[in-house]
Coordinates of C-alpha atoms and ligand atoms in Angstrom, one line a residue:
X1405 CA 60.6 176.9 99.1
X1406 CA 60.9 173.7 101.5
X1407 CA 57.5 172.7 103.3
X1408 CA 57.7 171.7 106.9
X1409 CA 57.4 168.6 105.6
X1410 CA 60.6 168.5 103.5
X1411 CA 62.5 169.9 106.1
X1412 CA 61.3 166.6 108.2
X1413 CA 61.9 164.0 105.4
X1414 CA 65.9 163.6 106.6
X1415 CA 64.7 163.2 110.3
X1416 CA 62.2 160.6 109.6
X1417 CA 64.4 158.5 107.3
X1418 CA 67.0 158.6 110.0
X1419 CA 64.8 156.9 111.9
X1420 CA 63.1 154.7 109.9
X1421 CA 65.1 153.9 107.2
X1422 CA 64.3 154.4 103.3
X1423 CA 61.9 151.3 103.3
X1424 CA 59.9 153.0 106.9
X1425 CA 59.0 156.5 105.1
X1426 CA 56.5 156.6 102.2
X1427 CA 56.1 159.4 99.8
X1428 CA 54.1 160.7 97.0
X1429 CA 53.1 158.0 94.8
X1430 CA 53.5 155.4 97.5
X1431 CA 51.1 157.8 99.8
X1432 CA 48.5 158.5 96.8
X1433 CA 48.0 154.4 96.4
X1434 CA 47.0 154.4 99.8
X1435 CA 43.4 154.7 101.4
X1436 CA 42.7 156.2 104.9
X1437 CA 39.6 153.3 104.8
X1438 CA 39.1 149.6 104.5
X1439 CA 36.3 150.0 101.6
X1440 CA 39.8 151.7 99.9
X1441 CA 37.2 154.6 98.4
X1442 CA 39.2 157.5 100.3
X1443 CA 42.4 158.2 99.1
X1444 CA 45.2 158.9 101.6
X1445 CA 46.0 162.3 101.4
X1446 CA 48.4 162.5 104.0
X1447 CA 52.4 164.4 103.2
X1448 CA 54.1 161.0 104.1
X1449 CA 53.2 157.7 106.0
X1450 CA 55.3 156.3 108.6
X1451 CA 56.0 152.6 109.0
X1452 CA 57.8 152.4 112.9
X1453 CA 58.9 149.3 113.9
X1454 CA 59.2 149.5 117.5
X1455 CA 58.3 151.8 120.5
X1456 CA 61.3 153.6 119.9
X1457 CA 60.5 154.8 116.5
X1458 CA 57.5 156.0 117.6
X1459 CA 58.8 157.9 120.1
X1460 CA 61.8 159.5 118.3
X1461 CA 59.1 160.2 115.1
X1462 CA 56.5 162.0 117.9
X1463 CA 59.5 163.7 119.4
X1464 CA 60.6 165.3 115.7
X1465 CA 56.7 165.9 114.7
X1466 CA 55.8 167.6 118.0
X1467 CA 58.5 170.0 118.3
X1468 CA 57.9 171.1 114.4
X1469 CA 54.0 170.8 115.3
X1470 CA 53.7 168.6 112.4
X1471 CA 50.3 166.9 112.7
X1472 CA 50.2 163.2 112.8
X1473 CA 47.3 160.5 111.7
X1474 CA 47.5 157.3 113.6
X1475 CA 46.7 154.4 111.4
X1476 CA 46.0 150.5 111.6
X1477 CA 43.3 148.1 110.1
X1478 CA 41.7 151.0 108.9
X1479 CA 38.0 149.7 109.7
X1480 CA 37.1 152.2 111.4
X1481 CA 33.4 153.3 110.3
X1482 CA 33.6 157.1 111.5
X1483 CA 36.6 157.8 109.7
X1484 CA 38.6 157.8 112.7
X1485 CA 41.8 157.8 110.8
X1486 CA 40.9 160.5 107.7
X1487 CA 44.0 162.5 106.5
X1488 CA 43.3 165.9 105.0
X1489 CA 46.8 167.1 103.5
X1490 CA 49.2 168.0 105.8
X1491 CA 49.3 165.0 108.4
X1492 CA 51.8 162.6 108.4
X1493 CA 50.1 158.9 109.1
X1494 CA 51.7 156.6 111.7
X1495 CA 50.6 153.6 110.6
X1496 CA 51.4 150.5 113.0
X1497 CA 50.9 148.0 110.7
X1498 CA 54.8 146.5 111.0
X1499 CA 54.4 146.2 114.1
X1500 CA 52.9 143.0 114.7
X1501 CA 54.8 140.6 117.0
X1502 CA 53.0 138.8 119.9
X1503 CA 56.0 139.1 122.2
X1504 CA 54.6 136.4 124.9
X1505 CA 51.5 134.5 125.9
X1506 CA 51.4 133.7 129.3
X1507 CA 49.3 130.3 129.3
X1508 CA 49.4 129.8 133.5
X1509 CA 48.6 133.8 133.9
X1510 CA 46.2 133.6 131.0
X1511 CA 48.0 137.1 129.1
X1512 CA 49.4 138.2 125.7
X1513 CA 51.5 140.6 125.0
X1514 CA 51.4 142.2 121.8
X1515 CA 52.3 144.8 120.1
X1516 CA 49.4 147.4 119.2
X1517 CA 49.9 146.4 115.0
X1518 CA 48.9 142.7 115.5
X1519 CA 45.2 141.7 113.8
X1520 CA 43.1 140.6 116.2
X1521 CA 42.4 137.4 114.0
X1522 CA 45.7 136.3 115.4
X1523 CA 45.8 137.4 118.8
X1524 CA 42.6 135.0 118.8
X1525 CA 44.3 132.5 116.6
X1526 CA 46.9 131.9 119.8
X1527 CA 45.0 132.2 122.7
X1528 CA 43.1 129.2 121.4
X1529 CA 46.8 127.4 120.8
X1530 CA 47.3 128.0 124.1
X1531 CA 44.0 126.6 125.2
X1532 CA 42.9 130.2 126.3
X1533 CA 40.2 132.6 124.1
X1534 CA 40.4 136.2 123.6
X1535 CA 37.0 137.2 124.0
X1536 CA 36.8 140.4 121.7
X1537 CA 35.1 139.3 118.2
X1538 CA 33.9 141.7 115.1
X1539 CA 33.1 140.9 111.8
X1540 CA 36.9 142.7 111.0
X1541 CA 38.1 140.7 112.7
X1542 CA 40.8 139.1 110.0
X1543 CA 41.6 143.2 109.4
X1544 CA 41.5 145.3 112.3
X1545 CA 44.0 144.9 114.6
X1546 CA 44.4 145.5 118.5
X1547 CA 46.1 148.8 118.6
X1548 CA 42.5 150.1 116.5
X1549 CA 40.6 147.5 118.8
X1550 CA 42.0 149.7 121.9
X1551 CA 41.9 153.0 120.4
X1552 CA 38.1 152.7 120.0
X1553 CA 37.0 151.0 123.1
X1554 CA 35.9 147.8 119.9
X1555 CA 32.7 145.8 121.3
X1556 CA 31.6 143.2 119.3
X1557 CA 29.2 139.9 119.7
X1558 CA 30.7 139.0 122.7
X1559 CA 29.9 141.9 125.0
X1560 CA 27.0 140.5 126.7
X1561 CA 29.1 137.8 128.4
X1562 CA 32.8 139.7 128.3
X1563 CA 32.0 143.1 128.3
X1564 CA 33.7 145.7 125.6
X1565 CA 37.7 145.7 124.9
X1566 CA 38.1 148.2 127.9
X1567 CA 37.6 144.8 129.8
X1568 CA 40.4 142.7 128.4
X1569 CA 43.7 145.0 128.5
X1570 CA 45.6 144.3 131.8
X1571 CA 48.2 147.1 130.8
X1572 CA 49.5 149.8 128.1
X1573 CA 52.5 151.1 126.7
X1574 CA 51.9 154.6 125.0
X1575 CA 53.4 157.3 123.4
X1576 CA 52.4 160.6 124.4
X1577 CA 52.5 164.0 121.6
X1578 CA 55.6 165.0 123.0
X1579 CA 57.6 161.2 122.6
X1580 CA 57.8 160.3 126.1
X1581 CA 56.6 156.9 126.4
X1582 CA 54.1 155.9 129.4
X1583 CA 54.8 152.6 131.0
X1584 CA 52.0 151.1 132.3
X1585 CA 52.4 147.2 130.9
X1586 CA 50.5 146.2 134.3
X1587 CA 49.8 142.1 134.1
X1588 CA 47.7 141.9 137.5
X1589 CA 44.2 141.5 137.3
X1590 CA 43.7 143.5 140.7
X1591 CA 46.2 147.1 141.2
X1592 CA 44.3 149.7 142.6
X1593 CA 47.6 151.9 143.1
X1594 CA 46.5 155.3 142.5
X1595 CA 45.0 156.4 139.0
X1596 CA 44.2 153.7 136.4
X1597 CA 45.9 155.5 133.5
X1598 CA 45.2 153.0 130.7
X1599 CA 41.9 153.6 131.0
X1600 CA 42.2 157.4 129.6
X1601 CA 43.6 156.3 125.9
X1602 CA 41.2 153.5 125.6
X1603 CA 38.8 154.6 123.6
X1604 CA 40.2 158.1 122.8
X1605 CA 40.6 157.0 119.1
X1606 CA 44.2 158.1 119.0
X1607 CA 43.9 161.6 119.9
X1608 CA 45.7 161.3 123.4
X1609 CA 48.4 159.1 122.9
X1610 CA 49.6 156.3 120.6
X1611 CA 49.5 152.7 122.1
X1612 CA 52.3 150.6 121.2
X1613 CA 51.9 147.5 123.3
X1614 CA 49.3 145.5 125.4
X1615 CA 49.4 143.2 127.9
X1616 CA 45.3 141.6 127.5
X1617 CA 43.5 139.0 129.6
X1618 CA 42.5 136.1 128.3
X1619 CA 40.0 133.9 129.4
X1620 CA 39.6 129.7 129.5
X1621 CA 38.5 128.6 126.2
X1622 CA 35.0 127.1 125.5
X1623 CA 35.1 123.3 124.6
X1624 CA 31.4 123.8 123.7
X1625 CA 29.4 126.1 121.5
X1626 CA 25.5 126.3 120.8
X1627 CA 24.0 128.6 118.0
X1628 CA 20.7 128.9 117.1
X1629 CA 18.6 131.3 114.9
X1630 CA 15.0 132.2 116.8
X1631 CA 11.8 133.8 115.0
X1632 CA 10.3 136.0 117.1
X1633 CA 7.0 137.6 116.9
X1634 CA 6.8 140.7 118.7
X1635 CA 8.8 143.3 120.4
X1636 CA 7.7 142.4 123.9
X1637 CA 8.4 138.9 123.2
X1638 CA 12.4 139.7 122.1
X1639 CA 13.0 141.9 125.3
X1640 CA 11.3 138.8 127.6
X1641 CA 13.5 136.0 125.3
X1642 CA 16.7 138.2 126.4
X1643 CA 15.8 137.9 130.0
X1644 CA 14.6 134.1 129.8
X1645 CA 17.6 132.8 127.8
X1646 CA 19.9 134.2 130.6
X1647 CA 18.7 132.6 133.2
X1648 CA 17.9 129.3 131.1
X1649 CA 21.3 129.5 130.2
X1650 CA 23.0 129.6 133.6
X1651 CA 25.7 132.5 132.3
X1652 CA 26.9 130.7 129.5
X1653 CA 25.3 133.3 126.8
X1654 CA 27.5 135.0 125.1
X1655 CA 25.8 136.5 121.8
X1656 CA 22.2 138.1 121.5
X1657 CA 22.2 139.5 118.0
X1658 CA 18.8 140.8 116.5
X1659 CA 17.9 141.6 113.2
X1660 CA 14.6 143.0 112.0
X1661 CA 12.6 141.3 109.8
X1662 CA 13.7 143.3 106.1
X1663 CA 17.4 143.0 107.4
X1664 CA 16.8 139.2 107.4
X1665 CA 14.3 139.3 104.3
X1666 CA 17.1 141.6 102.1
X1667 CA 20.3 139.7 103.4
X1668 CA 19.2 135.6 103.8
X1669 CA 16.7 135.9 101.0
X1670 CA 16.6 138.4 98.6
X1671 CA 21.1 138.9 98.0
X1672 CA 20.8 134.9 96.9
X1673 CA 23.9 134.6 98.8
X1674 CA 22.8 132.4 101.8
X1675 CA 20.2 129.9 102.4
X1676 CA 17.6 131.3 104.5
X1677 CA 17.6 128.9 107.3
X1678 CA 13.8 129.7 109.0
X1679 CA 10.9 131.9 106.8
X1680 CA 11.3 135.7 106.1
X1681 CA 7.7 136.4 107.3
X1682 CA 8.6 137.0 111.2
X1683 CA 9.2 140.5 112.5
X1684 CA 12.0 139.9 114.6
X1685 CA 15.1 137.0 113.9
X1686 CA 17.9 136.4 116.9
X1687 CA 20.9 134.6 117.1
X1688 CA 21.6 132.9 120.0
X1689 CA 24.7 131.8 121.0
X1690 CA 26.4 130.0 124.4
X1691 CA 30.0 129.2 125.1
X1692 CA 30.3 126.4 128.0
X1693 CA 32.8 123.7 128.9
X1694 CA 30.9 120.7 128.6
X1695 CA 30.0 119.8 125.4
X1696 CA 27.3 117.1 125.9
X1697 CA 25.5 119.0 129.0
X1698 CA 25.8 122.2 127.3
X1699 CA 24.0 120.8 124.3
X1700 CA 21.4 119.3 126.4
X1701 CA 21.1 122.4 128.4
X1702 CA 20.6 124.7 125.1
X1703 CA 18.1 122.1 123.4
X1704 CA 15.7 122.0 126.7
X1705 CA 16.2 126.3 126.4
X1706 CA 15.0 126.8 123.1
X1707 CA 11.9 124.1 123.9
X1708 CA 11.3 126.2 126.9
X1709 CA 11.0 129.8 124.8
X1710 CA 9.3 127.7 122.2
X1711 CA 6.5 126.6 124.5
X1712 CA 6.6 129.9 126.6
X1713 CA 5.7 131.3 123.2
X1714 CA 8.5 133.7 123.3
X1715 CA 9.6 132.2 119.5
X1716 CA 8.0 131.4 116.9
X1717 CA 10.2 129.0 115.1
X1718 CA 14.0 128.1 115.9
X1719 CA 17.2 126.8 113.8
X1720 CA 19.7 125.1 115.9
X1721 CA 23.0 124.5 114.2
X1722 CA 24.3 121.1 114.2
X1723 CA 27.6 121.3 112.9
X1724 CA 30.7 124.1 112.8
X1725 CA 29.3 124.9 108.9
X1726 CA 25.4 125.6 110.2
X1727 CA 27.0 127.7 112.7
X1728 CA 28.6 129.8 110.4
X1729 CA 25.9 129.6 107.8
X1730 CA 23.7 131.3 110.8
X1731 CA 26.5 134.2 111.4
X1732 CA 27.2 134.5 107.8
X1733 CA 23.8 135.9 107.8
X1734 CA 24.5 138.6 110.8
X1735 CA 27.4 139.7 109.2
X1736 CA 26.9 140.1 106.0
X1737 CA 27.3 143.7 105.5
X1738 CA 29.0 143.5 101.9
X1739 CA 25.4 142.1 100.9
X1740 CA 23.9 145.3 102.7
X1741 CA 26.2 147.6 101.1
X1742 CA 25.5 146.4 97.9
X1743 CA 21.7 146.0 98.0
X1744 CA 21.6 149.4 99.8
X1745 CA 24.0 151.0 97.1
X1746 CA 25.9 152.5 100.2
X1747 CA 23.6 153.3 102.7
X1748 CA 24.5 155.7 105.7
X1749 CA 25.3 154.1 108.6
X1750 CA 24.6 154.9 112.6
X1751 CA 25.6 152.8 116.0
X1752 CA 23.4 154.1 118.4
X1753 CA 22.5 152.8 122.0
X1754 CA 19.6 153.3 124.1
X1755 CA 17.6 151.5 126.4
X1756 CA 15.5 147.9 125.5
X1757 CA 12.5 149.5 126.8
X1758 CA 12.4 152.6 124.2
X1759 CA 13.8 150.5 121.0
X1760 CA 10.5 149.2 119.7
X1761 CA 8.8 153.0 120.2
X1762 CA 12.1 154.7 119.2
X1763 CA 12.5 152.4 115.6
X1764 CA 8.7 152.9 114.7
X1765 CA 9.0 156.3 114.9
X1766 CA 12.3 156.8 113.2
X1767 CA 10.6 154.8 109.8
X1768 CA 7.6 157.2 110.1
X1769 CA 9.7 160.5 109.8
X1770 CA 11.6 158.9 107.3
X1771 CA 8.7 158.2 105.1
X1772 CA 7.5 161.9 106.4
X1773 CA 10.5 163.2 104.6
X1774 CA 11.5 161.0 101.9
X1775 CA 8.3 159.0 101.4
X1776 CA 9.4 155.9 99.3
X1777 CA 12.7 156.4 98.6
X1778 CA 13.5 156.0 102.2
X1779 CA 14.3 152.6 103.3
X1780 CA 16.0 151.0 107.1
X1781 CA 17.6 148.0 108.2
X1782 CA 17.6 147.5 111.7
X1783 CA 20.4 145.1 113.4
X1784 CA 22.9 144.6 116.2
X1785 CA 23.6 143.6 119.6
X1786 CA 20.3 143.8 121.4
X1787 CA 21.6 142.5 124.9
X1788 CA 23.9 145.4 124.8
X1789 CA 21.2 147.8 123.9
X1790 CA 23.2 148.9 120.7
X1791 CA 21.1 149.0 117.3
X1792 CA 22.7 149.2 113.8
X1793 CA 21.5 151.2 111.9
X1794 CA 21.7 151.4 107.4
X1795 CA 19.6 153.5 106.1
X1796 CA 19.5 155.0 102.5
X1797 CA 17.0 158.1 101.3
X1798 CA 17.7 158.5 97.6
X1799 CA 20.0 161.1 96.6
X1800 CA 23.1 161.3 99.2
X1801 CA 23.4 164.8 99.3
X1802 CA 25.2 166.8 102.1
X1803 CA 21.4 168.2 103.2
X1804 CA 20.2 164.9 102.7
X1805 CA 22.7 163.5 105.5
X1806 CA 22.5 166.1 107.6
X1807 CA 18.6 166.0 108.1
X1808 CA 18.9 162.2 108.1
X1809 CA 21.3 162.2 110.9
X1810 CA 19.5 164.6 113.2
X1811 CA 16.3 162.7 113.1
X1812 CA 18.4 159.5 114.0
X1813 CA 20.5 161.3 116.8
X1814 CA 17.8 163.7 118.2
X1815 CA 15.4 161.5 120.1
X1816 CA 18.2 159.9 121.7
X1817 CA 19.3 162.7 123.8
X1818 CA 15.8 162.8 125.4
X1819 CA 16.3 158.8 125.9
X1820 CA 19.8 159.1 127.7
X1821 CA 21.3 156.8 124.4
X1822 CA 24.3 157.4 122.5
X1823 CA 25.4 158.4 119.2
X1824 CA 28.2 156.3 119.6
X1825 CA 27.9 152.4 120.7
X1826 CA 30.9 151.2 119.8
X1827 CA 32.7 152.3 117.1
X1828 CA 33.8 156.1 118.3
X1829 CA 33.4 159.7 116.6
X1830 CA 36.0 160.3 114.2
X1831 CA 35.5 162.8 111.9
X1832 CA 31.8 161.7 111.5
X1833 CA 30.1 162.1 114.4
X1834 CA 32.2 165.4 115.9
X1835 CA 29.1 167.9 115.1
X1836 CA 27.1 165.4 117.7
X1837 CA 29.1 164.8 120.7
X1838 CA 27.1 166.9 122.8
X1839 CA 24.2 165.1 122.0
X1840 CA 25.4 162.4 123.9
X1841 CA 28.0 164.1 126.3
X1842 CA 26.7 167.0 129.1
X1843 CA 28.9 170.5 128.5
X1844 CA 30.9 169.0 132.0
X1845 CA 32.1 166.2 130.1
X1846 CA 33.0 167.8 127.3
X1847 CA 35.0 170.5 129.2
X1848 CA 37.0 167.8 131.1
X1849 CA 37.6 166.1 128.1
X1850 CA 38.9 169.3 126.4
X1851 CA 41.0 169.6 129.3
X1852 CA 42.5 166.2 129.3
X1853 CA 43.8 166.7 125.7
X1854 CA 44.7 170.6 125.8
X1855 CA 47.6 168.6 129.1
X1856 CA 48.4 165.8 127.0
X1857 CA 48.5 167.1 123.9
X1858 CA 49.4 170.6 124.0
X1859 CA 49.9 171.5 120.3
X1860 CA 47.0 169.4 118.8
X1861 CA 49.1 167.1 116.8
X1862 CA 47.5 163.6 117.7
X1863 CA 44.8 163.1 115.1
X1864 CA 43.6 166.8 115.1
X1865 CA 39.9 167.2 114.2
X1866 CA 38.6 163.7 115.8
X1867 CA 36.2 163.6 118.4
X1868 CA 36.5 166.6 119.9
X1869 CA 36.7 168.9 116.6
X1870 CA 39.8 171.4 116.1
Ligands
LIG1076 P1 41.7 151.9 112.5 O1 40.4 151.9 111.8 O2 43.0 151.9 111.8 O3 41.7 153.1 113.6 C1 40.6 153.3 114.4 C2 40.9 154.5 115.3 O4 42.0 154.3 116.2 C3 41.4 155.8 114.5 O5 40.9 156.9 115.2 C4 42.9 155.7 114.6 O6 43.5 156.9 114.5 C5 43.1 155.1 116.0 N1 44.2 154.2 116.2 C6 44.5 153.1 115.5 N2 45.6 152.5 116.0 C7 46.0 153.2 117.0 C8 47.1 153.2 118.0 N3 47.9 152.1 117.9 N4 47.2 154.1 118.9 C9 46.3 155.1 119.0 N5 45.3 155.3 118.1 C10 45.2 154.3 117.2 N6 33.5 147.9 115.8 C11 33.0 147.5 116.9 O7 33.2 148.1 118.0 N7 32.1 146.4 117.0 C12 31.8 145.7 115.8 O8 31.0 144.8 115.9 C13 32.4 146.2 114.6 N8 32.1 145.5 113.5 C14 32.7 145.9 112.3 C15 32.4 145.1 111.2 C16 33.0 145.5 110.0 C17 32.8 144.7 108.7 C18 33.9 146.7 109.9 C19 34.5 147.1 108.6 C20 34.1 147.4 111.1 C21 33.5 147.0 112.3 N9 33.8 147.7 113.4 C22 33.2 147.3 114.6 C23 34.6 149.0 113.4 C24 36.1 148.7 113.5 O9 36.5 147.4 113.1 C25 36.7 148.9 114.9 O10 36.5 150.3 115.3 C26 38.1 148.5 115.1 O11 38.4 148.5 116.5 C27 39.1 149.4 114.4 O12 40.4 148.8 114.4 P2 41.5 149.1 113.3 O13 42.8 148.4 113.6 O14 40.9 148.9 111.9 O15 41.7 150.7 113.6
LIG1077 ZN1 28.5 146.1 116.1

């Protein structure tokens, strides 16, 4: 008997063409995940090449309610784009043109396959900067970047990926396609509709071209690595390094002291540039557009924390290779994978104020329950209140994660934090949205995707649950 599927097949290769329509073998190569541990599972993947094909594809799955799984990078670390067996993935990885880069109005426009290594790569070219910046960076791509809201190091100066895109162009479930390519900075003409797919993981729409901001590009760049002794003395460091700064910070990246012990020491695969012994390590970094000011400006800020006491020691980077050396070290998670044998992994936010208190008493229930065994690695982007979180307890059993994950994700709803910093729900995190969300968000959010997406095709099961 034909599956839905097979009565699709001709349909899609109409559209796509024998070399746009993967099947069987070509689909069981495939992994839903950048690690490449989770097999694709999907019926068929789509490779579109334009808006048009995405459309006709959504028009064909939506009226057979055929269930479809947008794809990019595939770094997502919630597994925002899972497959479970009868999906069909839209993967925009062929489309990846920058159509224009608007040097005078300071936009790209892209379409939603392109990595965002490249979009970076010409903004400089152009003597602009895009301001979004992850360690996937060379893999993910903008479409992925959009469809989870992507932060980064760069938040505390740029804000989140909400803050770059000027205007959208999106499929909806049913194939229509939303034009909203707006390329003014100010447009306060009824609803902002772009805002509602960014950050909605694929699940309301697929975005198939952006028109992003870009900013001036830095001609100077200060990095430093900072000891620092205490908790009090990180939260008063943040504060004093903006204002000895004069706005030019743009990264505030903390790691605990057996983060920086397990990744610059003990993985052999850096050179610790300042002792393991402190509790607390930051990276400091400022972008600024004159370079012999700027580095006179950072040196007389790091003397000024150093004699304020609010550091214990301090690295400043003196050439492009000590700079990287430094954020080699923060982004290392390969060497924290490994050394961790694949720990679990959270993205939580919460208030400075309650970090210190929250992080004590996290290791303490952890010993509580797995005494030991249990060990956590504590980084991320302090200035954006958002911790990292690896931790591993032994055995990875299904009980094991569950009781893991509630002691991580309980205390925040008392604290007003979230589950979810930066890189979405997914399949992962479904069970805890309301941990983080009140029932009147929830609701509206139901809402919003019962009226755009009537028949649940659009990644079915993410965030929201079936
Ligand atoms: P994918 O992983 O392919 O997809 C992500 C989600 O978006 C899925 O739900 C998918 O269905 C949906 N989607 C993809 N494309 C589209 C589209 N065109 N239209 C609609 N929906 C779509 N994230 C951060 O925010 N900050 C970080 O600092 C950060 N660091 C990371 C470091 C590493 C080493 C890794 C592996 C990941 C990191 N991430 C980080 C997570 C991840 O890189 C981001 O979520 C990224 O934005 C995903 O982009 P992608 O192209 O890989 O999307
Ligand atoms: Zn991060």
């Amino acid at each position: 008997m034909k599956t839905l599927f097979d009565r699709l097949q001709p349909g899609l290769l109409t559209i796509l063409g024998d070399s746009g329509l993967l099947t069987g073998a070509d689909v069981a190569q495939r992994s839903d995940s950048w690690t490449g541990r989770d097999p694709c599972q999907a019926l068929g993947v789509a490779l579109p090449r334009n808006t048009a094909e995405v459309a006709a594809i959504l028009r064909l799955c939506h009226r057979a309610g055929l269930p479809v799984v947008p794809q990019a990078g595939k770094t997502t670390l919630v597994q925002g784009c899972a497959t479970r067996g009868e999906e069909l993935v839209l993967s925009l990885e062929r489309m990846n043109a920058i159509e224009d880069c608007d040097a005078v109005a300071a936009t790209m426009t892209v379409q939603a396959g392109v990595p965002l290594q490249r979009i970076q790569e010409r903004a400089e070219a152009e003597g602009l900067m895009f301001p979004v910046d992850l360690g996937a960076r060379g893999s993910c791509t903008i479409g992925g970047n959009i469809a989870t809201n992507a932060g980064g190091i760069r938040v505390i100066r740029y804000g989140m990926t909400r803050q770059q895109v000027l205007g959208l162009e999106v499929v909806l479930a049913d194939g229509s396609v939303l034009d909203s390519m707006n390329a003014m900075l100010k447009n306060n003409a009824g609803y902002d509709l772009k805002q509602l797919f960014i950050g909605s993981e694929g699940t309301l729409g697929i975005v198939t071209r952006a028109c992003l901001r870009l900013q001036p590009r830095p001609l100077s760049e200060q990095t430093a690595m900072l000891a620092v002794g205490s908790f009090a003395a990180l939260g008063k460091l943040l504060r004093r390094a903006g204002e000895l700064l004069g706005g030019q910070l743009s990264a505030f990246e903390v790691m605990w002291q057996s983060h920086y012990q397990l990744v610059a020491v003990d993985s052999g695969r850096h050179a610790a540039p300042l002792p393991a012994h402190f509790p607390y390590y930051v990276l400091v970094e400022t972008l600024g557009s004159d370079p012999q000011r700027d580095t006179e400006l950072f040196q007389q800020a790091m003397e000024r924390v150093m004699e304020e006491s609010l550091a214990e020691d301090a690295v400043i980077a003196q050439s492009r290779a000590q700079r990287d050396a430094l954020w080699a070290i923060r982004e290392d998670i390969p060497a924290l994978m490994l050394a961790m044998n694949s720990p679990l992994s959270y993205d939580i936010s919460l208030p400075i104020g309650h970090m210190e208190r929250y992080v004590g008493e996290l290791e303490q229930a952890l010993r509580r329950t797995w005494g030991e065994q249990a060990r956590l690695l504590v980084f991320g982007h302090l200035g954006d209140g958002n911790l990292h979180l690896a931790i591993s307890v032994g055995e990875d059993t299904p009980e094991n994660r569950a009781a893991l994950t509630e002691l991580v994700y309980r205390p925040l709803q008392v604290l007003n934090g979230s589950i979810s910093a930066e890189h979405g729900i997914g399949l992962e995190k479904r069970a805890y949205l309301g941990y983080s969300r009140n029932a009147g968000e929830i609701a509206l959010m139901r809402l919003l995707k019962q009226t755009l997406d009537p028949k649940g095709i659009l990644n079915p099961g993410k965030v929201l649950g079936n």
